[in-house]
Amino acid sequence: KILEELFAERMRKYPDALTYDDIAKITGRARKCVYKWVLDGRIKAVPLNERVNIVPKQWLLDYMLTDDFIYNYASCNRLKPILNQAIIER
């Protein structure tokens, strides 16, 4: 619950419909990584047109709370403080 609140706070300034670039900024991962998450089905995306997909903020949050994301991708410098804070508050 604490981690969910911390991730949600990090995403607060972003719109409810996220672009791949938004997700890359939020997670600290490259846009190419975000694209792979969508291709692999880890995150669902909604196509707006042939070139643009969006991801509802809640869908990204749901993925960020999975063990897959936490153990494999959340080790970047942008998210380490959030994880450390969640451990301390726990």
C-alpha atoms as a PDB file:
ATOM      1  CA  LYS A   1       0.000   0.000   0.000  1.00  0.00           C
ATOM      2  CA  ILE A   2       2.838   2.381   0.874  1.00  0.00           C
ATOM      3  CA  LEU A   3       4.633   1.648  -2.368  1.00  0.00           C
ATOM      4  CA  GLU A   4       1.427   2.216  -4.331  1.00  0.00           C
ATOM      5  CA  GLU A   5       0.977   5.617  -2.701  1.00  0.00           C
ATOM      6  CA  LEU A   6       4.583   6.591  -3.385  1.00  0.00           C
ATOM      7  CA  PHE A   7       4.401   5.542  -7.049  1.00  0.00           C
ATOM      8  CA  ALA A   8       1.039   7.316  -7.437  1.00  0.00           C
ATOM      9  CA  GLU A   9       2.561  10.484  -5.986  1.00  0.00           C
ATOM     10  CA  ARG A  10       5.428  10.245  -8.489  1.00  0.00           C
ATOM     11  CA  MET A  11       2.892  10.067 -11.338  1.00  0.00           C
ATOM     12  CA  ARG A  12       0.610  12.821 -10.004  1.00  0.00           C
ATOM     13  CA  LYS A  13       1.903  15.531 -12.350  1.00  0.00           C
ATOM     14  CA  TYR A  14       1.340  13.385 -15.448  1.00  0.00           C
ATOM     15  CA  PRO A  15      -1.945  13.122 -17.382  1.00  0.00           C
ATOM     16  CA  ASP A  16      -4.237  10.114 -16.938  1.00  0.00           C
ATOM     17  CA  ALA A  17      -3.282   8.891 -20.428  1.00  0.00           C
ATOM     18  CA  LEU A  18       0.478   8.364 -20.664  1.00  0.00           C
ATOM     19  CA  THR A  19       2.706   8.260 -23.712  1.00  0.00           C
ATOM     20  CA  TYR A  20       5.719   5.960 -23.919  1.00  0.00           C
ATOM     21  CA  ASP A  21       7.899   8.998 -23.261  1.00  0.00           C
ATOM     22  CA  ASP A  22       5.929   9.775 -20.086  1.00  0.00           C
ATOM     23  CA  ILE A  23       6.369   6.192 -18.912  1.00  0.00           C
ATOM     24  CA  ALA A  24      10.091   6.328 -19.618  1.00  0.00           C
ATOM     25  CA  LYS A  25      10.393   9.456 -17.467  1.00  0.00           C
ATOM     26  CA  ILE A  26       8.327   7.994 -14.640  1.00  0.00           C
ATOM     27  CA  THR A  27      10.147   4.663 -14.520  1.00  0.00           C
ATOM     28  CA  GLY A  28      13.632   5.835 -15.417  1.00  0.00           C
ATOM     29  CA  ARG A  29      13.805   3.288 -18.214  1.00  0.00           C
ATOM     30  CA  ALA A  30      14.422   3.929 -21.894  1.00  0.00           C
ATOM     31  CA  ARG A  31      11.507   4.401 -24.299  1.00  0.00           C
ATOM     32  CA  LYS A  32      12.679   1.237 -26.066  1.00  0.00           C
ATOM     33  CA  CYS A  33      12.199  -0.693 -22.804  1.00  0.00           C
ATOM     34  CA  VAL A  34       8.664   0.677 -22.453  1.00  0.00           C
ATOM     35  CA  TYR A  35       7.906  -0.395 -26.023  1.00  0.00           C
ATOM     36  CA  LYS A  36       9.164  -3.903 -25.182  1.00  0.00           C
ATOM     37  CA  TRP A  37       6.930  -4.051 -22.075  1.00  0.00           C
ATOM     38  CA  VAL A  38       3.932  -3.343 -24.298  1.00  0.00           C
ATOM     39  CA  LEU A  39       5.016  -5.857 -26.946  1.00  0.00           C
ATOM     40  CA  ASP A  40       5.552  -8.500 -24.240  1.00  0.00           C
ATOM     41  CA  GLY A  41       2.110  -7.788 -22.775  1.00  0.00           C
ATOM     42  CA  ARG A  42       3.432  -6.545 -19.442  1.00  0.00           C
ATOM     43  CA  ILE A  43       1.618  -3.256 -19.977  1.00  0.00           C
ATOM     44  CA  LYS A  44      -1.493  -2.854 -22.077  1.00  0.00           C
ATOM     45  CA  ALA A  45      -1.672   0.110 -24.437  1.00  0.00           C
ATOM     46  CA  VAL A  46      -4.534   1.703 -26.321  1.00  0.00           C
ATOM     47  CA  PRO A  47      -3.773   2.739 -29.919  1.00  0.00           C
ATOM     48  CA  LEU A  48      -4.814   6.292 -30.766  1.00  0.00           C
ATOM     49  CA  ASN A  49      -3.664   6.024 -34.359  1.00  0.00           C
ATOM     50  CA  GLU A  50      -1.037   4.177 -36.401  1.00  0.00           C
ATOM     51  CA  ARG A  51       1.842   5.894 -34.627  1.00  0.00           C
ATOM     52  CA  VAL A  52       0.656   6.716 -31.119  1.00  0.00           C
ATOM     53  CA  ASN A  53      -0.347   4.467 -28.224  1.00  0.00           C
ATOM     54  CA  ILE A  54      -1.364   5.590 -24.773  1.00  0.00           C
ATOM     55  CA  VAL A  55      -1.392   3.795 -21.450  1.00  0.00           C
ATOM     56  CA  PRO A  56      -3.846   4.692 -18.697  1.00  0.00           C
ATOM     57  CA  LYS A  57      -1.949   5.762 -15.601  1.00  0.00           C
ATOM     58  CA  GLN A  58      -3.620   3.058 -13.496  1.00  0.00           C
ATOM     59  CA  TRP A  59      -2.392   0.331 -15.850  1.00  0.00           C
ATOM     60  CA  LEU A  60       1.179   1.547 -15.450  1.00  0.00           C
ATOM     61  CA  LEU A  61       0.758   1.727 -11.680  1.00  0.00           C
ATOM     62  CA  ASP A  62      -0.585  -1.838 -11.658  1.00  0.00           C
ATOM     63  CA  TYR A  63       2.526  -3.012 -13.524  1.00  0.00           C
ATOM     64  CA  MET A  64       4.889  -1.029 -11.306  1.00  0.00           C
ATOM     65  CA  LEU A  65       3.512  -2.904  -8.295  1.00  0.00           C
ATOM     66  CA  THR A  66       4.277  -6.349  -9.728  1.00  0.00           C
ATOM     67  CA  ASP A  67       7.250  -8.395  -8.588  1.00  0.00           C
ATOM     68  CA  ASP A  68       8.493  -8.384 -12.202  1.00  0.00           C
ATOM     69  CA  PHE A  69       8.858  -4.606 -12.225  1.00  0.00           C
ATOM     70  CA  ILE A  70      10.119  -4.211  -8.672  1.00  0.00           C
ATOM     71  CA  TYR A  71      12.820  -6.876  -8.896  1.00  0.00           C
ATOM     72  CA  ASN A  72      13.874  -6.366 -12.513  1.00  0.00           C
ATOM     73  CA  TYR A  73      13.413  -2.704 -13.343  1.00  0.00           C
ATOM     74  CA  ALA A  74      13.020  -0.566 -10.244  1.00  0.00           C
ATOM     75  CA  SER A  75      16.731  -0.574  -9.465  1.00  0.00           C
ATOM     76  CA  CYS A  76      17.319   2.597 -11.493  1.00  0.00           C
ATOM     77  CA  ASN A  77      18.489   5.687  -9.644  1.00  0.00           C
ATOM     78  CA  ARG A  78      15.141   7.451 -10.111  1.00  0.00           C
ATOM     79  CA  LEU A  79      13.148   4.799  -8.277  1.00  0.00           C
ATOM     80  CA  LYS A  80      15.618   3.627  -5.623  1.00  0.00           C
ATOM     81  CA  PRO A  81      14.667   6.453  -3.229  1.00  0.00           C
ATOM     82  CA  ILE A  82      10.987   5.510  -3.530  1.00  0.00           C
ATOM     83  CA  LEU A  83      11.684   1.866  -2.765  1.00  0.00           C
ATOM     84  CA  ASN A  84      13.921   2.803   0.157  1.00  0.00           C
ATOM     85  CA  GLN A  85      11.239   5.123   1.536  1.00  0.00           C
ATOM     86  CA  ALA A  86       8.627   2.351   1.275  1.00  0.00           C
ATOM     87  CA  ILE A  87      10.895  -0.014   3.206  1.00  0.00           C
ATOM     88  CA  ILE A  88      11.514   2.582   5.916  1.00  0.00           C
ATOM     89  CA  GLU A  89       7.797   3.444   6.261  1.00  0.00           C
ATOM     90  CA  ARG A  90       6.851  -0.219   6.394  1.00  0.00           C
END
